[in-house]
PDB file of C-alpha atoms in Angstrom:
ATOM      1  CA  MET A   1     -24.360 -44.833 -17.266  1.00 43.00           C
ATOM      2  CA  THR A   2     -22.817 -46.123 -14.054  1.00 49.00           C
ATOM      3  CA  ILE A   3     -19.219 -45.870 -12.893  1.00 47.00           C
ATOM      4  CA  LYS A   4     -17.753 -49.165 -11.866  1.00 53.00           C
ATOM      5  CA  GLU A   5     -16.177 -49.012  -8.445  1.00 56.00           C
ATOM      6  CA  PRO A   6     -12.702 -50.617  -8.101  1.00 57.00           C
ATOM      7  CA  ASN A   7     -12.917 -53.982  -6.384  1.00 60.00           C
ATOM      8  CA  THR A   8      -9.554 -55.671  -6.751  1.00 66.00           C
ATOM      9  CA  PRO A   9      -6.202 -54.300  -5.554  1.00 65.00           C
ATOM     10  CA  ALA A  10      -5.095 -53.918  -9.173  1.00 63.00           C
ATOM     11  CA  GLU A  11      -8.219 -51.953 -10.099  1.00 56.00           C
ATOM     12  CA  LEU A  12      -7.846 -49.799  -6.983  1.00 56.00           C
ATOM     13  CA  ALA A  13      -4.217 -49.033  -7.836  1.00 57.00           C
ATOM     14  CA  ALA A  14      -5.115 -48.125 -11.414  1.00 58.00           C
ATOM     15  CA  TRP A  15      -8.006 -45.919 -10.249  1.00 53.00           C
ATOM     16  CA  SER A  16      -5.800 -44.148  -7.688  1.00 54.00           C
ATOM     17  CA  THR A  17      -3.079 -43.539 -10.275  1.00 55.00           C
ATOM     18  CA  LYS A  18      -5.613 -41.991 -12.638  1.00 55.00           C
ATOM     19  CA  ALA A  19      -7.040 -39.764  -9.891  1.00 54.00           C
ATOM     20  CA  ILE A  20      -3.603 -38.629  -8.788  1.00 56.00           C
ATOM     21  CA  SER A  21      -2.676 -37.913 -12.397  1.00 69.00           C
ATOM     22  CA  ARG A  22      -5.635 -35.563 -12.747  1.00 78.00           C
ATOM     23  CA  ILE A  23      -4.688 -33.704  -9.570  1.00 77.00           C
ATOM     24  CA  ASP A  24      -1.073 -33.435 -10.680  1.00 77.00           C
ATOM     25  CA  THR A  25      -2.128 -32.153 -14.096  1.00 81.00           C
ATOM     26  CA  PHE A  26      -4.342 -29.523 -12.483  1.00 84.00           C
ATOM     27  CA  LEU A  27      -1.561 -28.375 -10.147  1.00 84.00           C
ATOM     28  CA  PHE A  28       0.907 -28.288 -13.028  1.00 85.00           C
ATOM     29  CA  TRP A  29      -1.229 -25.949 -15.112  1.00 89.00           C
ATOM     30  CA  ALA A  30      -2.442 -23.969 -12.115  1.00 91.00           C
ATOM     31  CA  VAL A  31       1.134 -23.141 -11.121  1.00 91.00           C
ATOM     32  CA  ARG A  32       1.901 -22.104 -14.696  1.00 92.00           C
ATOM     33  CA  SER A  33      -1.185 -19.916 -14.902  1.00 95.00           C
ATOM     34  CA  VAL A  34      -0.921 -18.237 -11.494  1.00 96.00           C
ATOM     35  CA  SER A  35       2.813 -17.536 -11.772  1.00 96.00           C
ATOM     36  CA  THR A  36       2.389 -16.065 -15.255  1.00 97.00           C
ATOM     37  CA  LEU A  37      -0.542 -13.991 -14.038  1.00 97.00           C
ATOM     38  CA  GLY A  38       1.624 -12.791 -11.154  1.00 97.00           C
ATOM     39  CA  VAL A  39       4.235 -11.449 -13.559  1.00 98.00           C
ATOM     40  CA  ILE A  40       1.552  -9.656 -15.570  1.00 98.00           C
ATOM     41  CA  VAL A  41      -0.308  -8.208 -12.576  1.00 98.00           C
ATOM     42  CA  SER A  42       2.815  -6.962 -10.780  1.00 97.00           C
ATOM     43  CA  ALA A  43       4.156  -5.385 -13.984  1.00 98.00           C
ATOM     44  CA  TRP A  44       0.790  -3.749 -14.692  1.00 98.00           C
ATOM     45  CA  ALA A  45       0.590  -2.462 -11.111  1.00 98.00           C
ATOM     46  CA  ALA A  46       4.077  -0.965 -11.362  1.00 97.00           C
ATOM     47  CA  ILE A  47       3.203   0.798 -14.622  1.00 96.00           C
ATOM     48  CA  SER A  48      -0.117   2.049 -13.229  1.00 96.00           C
ATOM     49  CA  THR A  49       1.551   3.295 -10.038  1.00 95.00           C
ATOM     50  CA  GLY A  50       3.971   5.364 -12.094  1.00 92.00           C
ATOM     51  CA  GLY A  51       5.895   8.020 -10.193  1.00 92.00           C
ATOM     52  CA  MET A  52       4.615   6.830  -6.838  1.00 92.00           C
ATOM     53  CA  LEU A  53       7.014   3.891  -7.057  1.00 93.00           C
ATOM     54  CA  VAL A  54       9.680   6.510  -6.341  1.00 92.00           C
ATOM     55  CA  HIS A  55       7.715   9.167  -4.462  1.00 95.00           C
ATOM     56  CA  GLY A  56       5.456   6.927  -2.373  1.00 95.00           C
ATOM     57  CA  HIS A  57       6.234   4.854   0.699  1.00 96.00           C
ATOM     58  CA  PRO A  58       8.641   2.067  -0.378  1.00 97.00           C
ATOM     59  CA  ALA A  59       6.507  -0.765   1.067  1.00 97.00           C
ATOM     60  CA  TYR A  60       4.377  -1.177  -2.073  1.00 97.00           C
ATOM     61  CA  ALA A  61       7.353  -1.026  -4.430  1.00 97.00           C
ATOM     62  CA  ILE A  62       9.133  -3.679  -2.361  1.00 97.00           C
ATOM     63  CA  LEU A  63       6.036  -5.907  -2.442  1.00 98.00           C
ATOM     64  CA  LEU A  64       5.768  -5.545  -6.218  1.00 98.00           C
ATOM     65  CA  GLY A  65       9.439  -6.392  -6.638  1.00 97.00           C
ATOM     66  CA  ILE A  66       9.197  -9.502  -4.469  1.00 98.00           C
ATOM     67  CA  VAL A  67       6.068 -10.753  -6.242  1.00 98.00           C
ATOM     68  CA  PHE A  68       7.460 -10.060  -9.719  1.00 98.00           C
ATOM     69  CA  ILE A  69      10.772 -11.827  -9.078  1.00 98.00           C
ATOM     70  CA  SER A  70       9.130 -14.778  -7.306  1.00 97.00           C
ATOM     71  CA  CYS A  71       6.480 -15.275  -9.978  1.00 97.00           C
ATOM     72  CA  ALA A  72       9.002 -14.879 -12.794  1.00 97.00           C
ATOM     73  CA  ALA A  73      11.244 -17.547 -11.265  1.00 96.00           C
ATOM     74  CA  VAL A  74       8.357 -19.982 -10.718  1.00 94.00           C
ATOM     75  CA  ALA A  75       6.922 -19.312 -14.185  1.00 95.00           C
ATOM     76  CA  ALA A  76      10.279 -19.864 -15.873  1.00 95.00           C
ATOM     77  CA  HIS A  77      10.808 -23.152 -14.034  1.00 90.00           C
ATOM     78  CA  SER A  78       7.256 -24.291 -14.743  1.00 88.00           C
ATOM     79  CA  TRP A  79       7.265 -23.472 -18.453  1.00 89.00           C
ATOM     80  CA  LEU A  80      10.678 -25.052 -18.953  1.00 89.00           C
ATOM     81  CA  SER A  81       9.412 -28.258 -17.351  1.00 80.00           C
ATOM     82  CA  ARG A  82       7.781 -30.376 -20.064  1.00 71.00           C
ATOM     83  CA  THR A  83       6.807 -33.358 -17.940  1.00 67.00           C
ATOM     84  CA  ILE A  84       3.978 -33.675 -15.466  1.00 63.00           C
ATOM     85  CA  THR A  85       5.214 -35.577 -12.449  1.00 61.00           C
ATOM     86  CA  ARG A  86       3.636 -36.644  -9.217  1.00 61.00           C
ATOM     87  CA  ARG A  87       3.476 -33.725  -6.816  1.00 62.00           C
ATOM     88  CA  ARG A  88       4.215 -34.048  -3.142  1.00 68.00           C
ATOM     89  CA  PHE A  89       2.381 -32.001  -0.528  1.00 69.00           C
ATOM     90  CA  ARG A  90      -0.566 -31.435  -2.854  1.00 75.00           C
ATOM     91  CA  VAL A  91      -2.726 -29.881  -0.125  1.00 80.00           C
ATOM     92  CA  LEU A  92      -0.015 -27.371   0.762  1.00 83.00           C
ATOM     93  CA  ARG A  93       0.472 -26.583  -2.910  1.00 83.00           C
ATOM     94  CA  GLY A  94      -3.235 -25.949  -3.246  1.00 85.00           C
ATOM     95  CA  ILE A  95      -3.191 -23.635  -0.238  1.00 90.00           C
ATOM     96  CA  GLY A  96      -0.185 -21.860  -1.732  1.00 90.00           C
ATOM     97  CA  LEU A  97      -2.039 -21.285  -5.001  1.00 93.00           C
ATOM     98  CA  VAL A  98      -5.043 -19.813  -3.179  1.00 95.00           C
ATOM     99  CA  ALA A  99      -2.754 -17.578  -1.097  1.00 96.00           C
ATOM    100  CA  SER A 100      -0.939 -16.469  -4.252  1.00 95.00           C
ATOM    101  CA  CYS A 101      -4.225 -15.478  -5.875  1.00 97.00           C
ATOM    102  CA  ALA A 102      -5.116 -13.489  -2.748  1.00 97.00           C
ATOM    103  CA  VAL A 103      -1.788 -11.631  -2.904  1.00 97.00           C
ATOM    104  CA  LEU A 104      -2.329 -10.788  -6.579  1.00 97.00           C
ATOM    105  CA  ALA A 105      -5.815  -9.480  -5.790  1.00 98.00           C
ATOM    106  CA  LEU A 106      -4.326  -7.355  -2.995  1.00 97.00           C
ATOM    107  CA  ILE A 107      -1.693  -5.939  -5.340  1.00 97.00           C
ATOM    108  CA  TRP A 108      -4.421  -5.045  -7.834  1.00 97.00           C
ATOM    109  CA  TRP A 109      -6.471  -3.323  -5.131  1.00 97.00           C
ATOM    110  CA  LEU A 110      -3.509  -1.402  -3.686  1.00 97.00           C
ATOM    111  CA  VAL A 111      -2.734   0.479  -6.915  1.00 97.00           C
ATOM    112  CA  PRO A 112      -2.777   4.103  -5.678  1.00 96.00           C
ATOM    113  CA  TYR A 113      -4.481   7.225  -6.967  1.00 94.00           C
ATOM    114  CA  GLY A 114      -1.838   9.547  -8.387  1.00 92.00           C
ATOM    115  CA  ALA A 115      -1.519  13.289  -7.877  1.00 93.00           C
ATOM    116  CA  ALA A 116      -2.785  15.717 -10.521  1.00 91.00           C
ATOM    117  CA  SER A 117      -0.533  18.228 -12.255  1.00 92.00           C
ATOM    118  CA  PRO A 118      -1.482  21.237 -10.052  1.00 91.00           C
ATOM    119  CA  ALA A 119      -0.528  19.284  -6.936  1.00 92.00           C
ATOM    120  CA  LEU A 120       2.791  18.197  -8.432  1.00 94.00           C
ATOM    121  CA  ALA A 121       3.540  21.793  -9.414  1.00 94.00           C
ATOM    122  CA  ALA A 122       2.920  22.839  -5.792  1.00 93.00           C
ATOM    123  CA  MET A 123       5.730  20.542  -4.647  1.00 94.00           C
ATOM    124  CA  THR A 124       8.346  23.128  -5.641  1.00 93.00           C
ATOM    125  CA  SER A 125      10.042  25.364  -3.069  1.00 94.00           C
ATOM    126  CA  ASP A 126      10.011  29.149  -3.334  1.00 92.00           C
ATOM    127  CA  GLU A 127      11.154  32.150  -1.288  1.00 93.00           C
ATOM    128  CA  THR A 128       8.467  31.618   1.377  1.00 93.00           C
ATOM    129  CA  PHE A 129       8.919  27.912   2.167  1.00 94.00           C
ATOM    130  CA  THR A 130      10.902  24.808   1.257  1.00 96.00           C
ATOM    131  CA  VAL A 131       9.580  21.357   0.390  1.00 96.00           C
ATOM    132  CA  THR A 132      11.464  18.352   1.741  1.00 95.00           C
ATOM    133  CA  GLU A 133      10.466  14.872   0.617  1.00 96.00           C
ATOM    134  CA  SER A 134      11.664  11.579   2.092  1.00 95.00           C
ATOM    135  CA  ALA A 135      10.533   7.963   1.856  1.00 94.00           C
ATOM    136  CA  SER A 136       8.127   8.442   4.762  1.00 95.00           C
ATOM    137  CA  GLN A 137       6.863  12.034   4.612  1.00 96.00           C
ATOM    138  CA  ILE A 138       6.572  15.396   2.884  1.00 97.00           C
ATOM    139  CA  VAL A 139       7.432  18.490   4.926  1.00 96.00           C
ATOM    140  CA  MET A 140       6.756  22.102   3.970  1.00 96.00           C
ATOM    141  CA  THR A 141       8.861  24.404   6.136  1.00 95.00           C
ATOM    142  CA  PRO A 142       8.578  28.231   6.101  1.00 95.00           C
ATOM    143  CA  THR A 143      11.839  30.019   5.321  1.00 93.00           C
ATOM    144  CA  SER A 144      11.056  32.574   8.036  1.00 90.00           C
ATOM    145  CA  THR A 145      10.601  31.716  11.712  1.00 89.00           C
ATOM    146  CA  PRO A 146       7.788  29.148  11.717  1.00 90.00           C
ATOM    147  CA  SER A 147       4.629  29.450  13.759  1.00 92.00           C
ATOM    148  CA  GLU A 148       4.346  27.442  16.959  1.00 94.00           C
ATOM    149  CA  VAL A 149       1.297  25.770  15.402  1.00 95.00           C
ATOM    150  CA  GLY A 150       1.963  23.168  12.731  1.00 95.00           C
ATOM    151  CA  VAL A 151      -0.329  21.156  10.464  1.00 96.00           C
ATOM    152  CA  PHE A 152      -0.233  17.363  10.286  1.00 96.00           C
ATOM    153  CA  PHE A 153      -2.376  15.898   7.493  1.00 97.00           C
ATOM    154  CA  GLN A 154      -3.127  12.196   6.895  1.00 96.00           C
ATOM    155  CA  PRO A 155      -3.916  11.299   3.240  1.00 96.00           C
ATOM    156  CA  GLY A 156      -6.950   9.250   2.279  1.00 94.00           C
ATOM    157  CA  ALA A 157      -6.699   5.562   1.449  1.00 94.00           C
ATOM    158  CA  LEU A 158      -4.452   4.828  -1.547  1.00 96.00           C
ATOM    159  CA  VAL A 159      -4.001   8.533  -2.323  1.00 95.00           C
ATOM    160  CA  ASP A 160      -0.614   9.968  -3.295  1.00 96.00           C
ATOM    161  CA  ALA A 161       0.613  12.180  -0.440  1.00 96.00           C
ATOM    162  CA  ARG A 162       1.667  14.776  -3.026  1.00 96.00           C
ATOM    163  CA  ALA A 163      -1.986  15.187  -4.061  1.00 95.00           C
ATOM    164  CA  TYR A 164      -2.574  17.528  -1.094  1.00 95.00           C
ATOM    165  CA  ALA A 165       0.345  19.861  -1.774  1.00 95.00           C
ATOM    166  CA  ALA A 166      -1.687  22.435  -3.698  1.00 93.00           C
ATOM    167  CA  VAL A 167      -4.290  22.723  -0.916  1.00 93.00           C
ATOM    168  CA  LEU A 168      -1.851  22.791   2.000  1.00 95.00           C
ATOM    169  CA  ARG A 169       0.721  25.027   0.321  1.00 94.00           C
ATOM    170  CA  ALA A 170      -1.102  28.187   1.465  1.00 94.00           C
ATOM    171  CA  LEU A 171      -0.653  27.161   5.102  1.00 95.00           C
ATOM    172  CA  ALA A 172       3.094  26.816   4.625  1.00 95.00           C
ATOM    173  CA  GLU A 173       3.205  30.203   2.902  1.00 94.00           C
ATOM    174  CA  SER A 174       1.442  31.616   5.980  1.00 93.00           C
ATOM    175  CA  GLY A 175       4.237  30.410   8.250  1.00 94.00           C
ATOM    176  CA  HIS A 176       3.051  26.978   9.414  1.00 95.00           C
ATOM    177  CA  VAL A 177       5.080  23.788   9.206  1.00 96.00           C
ATOM    178  CA  VAL A 178       3.033  21.294   7.176  1.00 97.00           C
ATOM    179  CA  LEU A 179       3.730  17.573   7.392  1.00 97.00           C
ATOM    180  CA  ILE A 180       2.092  14.916   5.195  1.00 97.00           C
ATOM    181  CA  PRO A 181       3.044  11.316   6.071  1.00 97.00           C
ATOM    182  CA  LYS A 182       3.491   8.678   3.389  1.00 97.00           C
ATOM    183  CA  GLN A 183       1.523   5.669   4.564  1.00 97.00           C
ATOM    184  CA  PRO A 184       2.689   2.063   4.012  1.00 97.00           C
ATOM    185  CA  PHE A 185       0.572   0.634   1.176  1.00 97.00           C
ATOM    186  CA  GLY A 186      -1.483   3.838   1.259  1.00 96.00           C
ATOM    187  CA  ILE A 187      -3.382   2.740   4.390  1.00 96.00           C
ATOM    188  CA  ALA A 188      -3.672   5.305   7.185  1.00 94.00           C
ATOM    189  CA  PHE A 189      -4.087   2.666   9.899  1.00 94.00           C
ATOM    190  CA  LEU A 190      -0.543   1.493   9.089  1.00 95.00           C
ATOM    191  CA  SER A 191       0.741   4.995   9.866  1.00 93.00           C
ATOM    192  CA  THR A 192      -0.713   5.554  13.326  1.00 90.00           C
ATOM    193  CA  ARG A 193       2.649   6.462  14.901  1.00 91.00           C
ATOM    194  CA  ALA A 194       3.450   9.132  12.330  1.00 93.00           C
ATOM    195  CA  PHE A 195       2.091  11.989  14.458  1.00 92.00           C
ATOM    196  CA  THR A 196       4.170  10.983  17.487  1.00 89.00           C
ATOM    197  CA  SER A 197       7.236  10.932  15.258  1.00 88.00           C
ATOM    198  CA  ALA A 198       6.378  14.358  13.836  1.00 88.00           C
ATOM    199  CA  GLN A 199       6.359  15.923  17.294  1.00 87.00           C
ATOM    200  CA  THR A 200       9.938  14.830  17.989  1.00 86.00           C
ATOM    201  CA  GLN A 201      11.205  15.853  14.554  1.00 87.00           C
ATOM    202  CA  HIS A 202       9.939  19.432  14.742  1.00 85.00           C
ATOM    203  CA  PRO A 203      10.556  20.770  18.269  1.00 79.00           C
ATOM    204  CA  PRO A 204       9.865  24.434  17.351  1.00 84.00           C
ATOM    205  CA  VAL A 205       6.242  23.432  16.789  1.00 91.00           C
ATOM    206  CA  ALA A 206       4.487  23.308  20.160  1.00 91.00           C
ATOM    207  CA  ARG A 207       0.967  22.481  18.993  1.00 93.00           C
ATOM    208  CA  TRP A 208      -0.515  20.827  15.933  1.00 94.00           C
ATOM    209  CA  VAL A 209      -3.697  21.006  13.929  1.00 95.00           C
ATOM    210  CA  LEU A 210      -4.468  17.431  12.883  1.00 95.00           C
ATOM    211  CA  GLY A 211      -6.137  16.905   9.537  1.00 94.00           C
ATOM    212  CA  GLY A 212      -7.132  13.992   7.382  1.00 94.00           C
ATOM    213  CA  HIS A 213      -8.965  13.014   4.234  1.00 94.00           C
ATOM    214  CA  SER A 214     -11.401  10.083   4.284  1.00 91.00           C
ATOM    215  CA  LEU A 215      -9.717   7.129   6.052  1.00 93.00           C
ATOM    216  CA  GLY A 216      -6.911   9.478   7.069  1.00 93.00           C
ATOM    217  CA  GLY A 217      -9.530  11.538   8.891  1.00 92.00           C
ATOM    218  CA  ALA A 218     -10.517   8.511  10.960  1.00 92.00           C
ATOM    219  CA  VAL A 219      -6.921   8.004  12.080  1.00 93.00           C
ATOM    220  CA  THR A 220      -6.605  11.724  12.768  1.00 92.00           C
ATOM    221  CA  ALA A 221      -9.705  11.572  14.960  1.00 91.00           C
ATOM    222  CA  ASN A 222      -8.169   8.703  16.911  1.00 91.00           C
ATOM    223  CA  ASP A 223      -4.990  10.726  17.466  1.00 90.00           C
ATOM    224  CA  ALA A 224      -6.976  13.748  18.625  1.00 89.00           C
ATOM    225  CA  GLN A 225      -9.052  11.583  20.964  1.00 89.00           C
ATOM    226  CA  ALA A 226      -5.919  10.016  22.452  1.00 86.00           C
ATOM    227  CA  PHE A 227      -4.660  13.459  23.532  1.00 84.00           C
ATOM    228  CA  SER A 228      -8.051  14.940  24.464  1.00 80.00           C
ATOM    229  CA  LYS A 229      -7.671  14.311  28.217  1.00 78.00           C
ATOM    230  CA  ASP A 230      -4.093  15.581  28.394  1.00 78.00           C
ATOM    231  CA  PRO A 231      -3.933  19.120  29.892  1.00 73.00           C
ATOM    232  CA  ALA A 232      -0.778  19.727  27.879  1.00 78.00           C
ATOM    233  CA  SER A 233      -2.264  18.264  24.699  1.00 80.00           C
ATOM    234  CA  PRO A 234      -0.268  19.073  21.556  1.00 89.00           C
ATOM    235  CA  VAL A 235      -3.487  19.084  19.508  1.00 90.00           C
ATOM    236  CA  ALA A 236      -4.747  22.597  18.764  1.00 89.00           C
ATOM    237  CA  GLY A 237      -7.556  21.597  16.392  1.00 89.00           C
ATOM    238  CA  VAL A 238      -8.737  19.172  13.752  1.00 90.00           C
ATOM    239  CA  ILE A 239      -9.552  19.314  10.041  1.00 88.00           C
ATOM    240  CA  PHE A 240     -11.680  16.696   8.299  1.00 84.00           C
ATOM    241  CA  SER A 241     -11.882  16.853   4.522  1.00 75.00           C
ATOM    242  CA  HIS A 242     -13.626  14.963   1.746  1.00 67.00           C
ATOM    243  CA  PRO A 243     -13.417  15.441  -2.032  1.00 54.00           C
ATOM    244  CA  THR A 244     -16.506  17.661  -2.098  1.00 54.00           C
ATOM    245  CA  GLN A 245     -16.363  19.425   1.251  1.00 50.00           C
ATOM    246  CA  LEU A 246     -14.093  20.771   3.966  1.00 45.00           C
ATOM    247  CA  GLN A 247     -15.118  20.757   7.617  1.00 46.00           C
ATOM    248  CA  THR A 248     -13.229  22.056  10.645  1.00 44.00           C
TER     249      THR A 248
END
């Protein structure tokens, strides 16, 4: 079977209209599908994230909110529209759909690993130290005069900062200030200035032991390397940890 090519202006116009109609139909249903999927994925991610929506860095929660509201608005408009019309800027719309799918995949991937019950229980203050939690960090401060050596610990990728409380609690009980930064989107490389900020926030601490788990360890190593040639380096040591081992 052969497809007859349009020869006359009338045939060409009819063929073009049919082709455009197919593209418009595809875009119409693609927008419906992607926007609806966006509502589902962002809602699922929020439920899966759980308490970290409140206790984690706000960047991920803000992203989820923006995606959910945007997709809900587009989905509502698309499903209420019963007629398929010619779409302008079809190439840009196609690029937008691909970009939207990429954002939804990113949201799916960024769902963090939550803290276990023992770690959450370790987040409580007692007579030896107090736990202070903000949107950007967790600080364990001894109630007595703190040591001049503090501990700065970078979490691993996508890991709840509270997950390390049970392990690091003993250091706070021993008199050391312990600081755990909350990384934007759970990525340590987006929190590279956290150590510099920690130094200014805790002047009683003269030197720091830098620690990190997994990807956080890589950022910690970069921080330690940056100060390695400074005679007055604030870095007293390093700790690199992994789920099955601890190395110093």
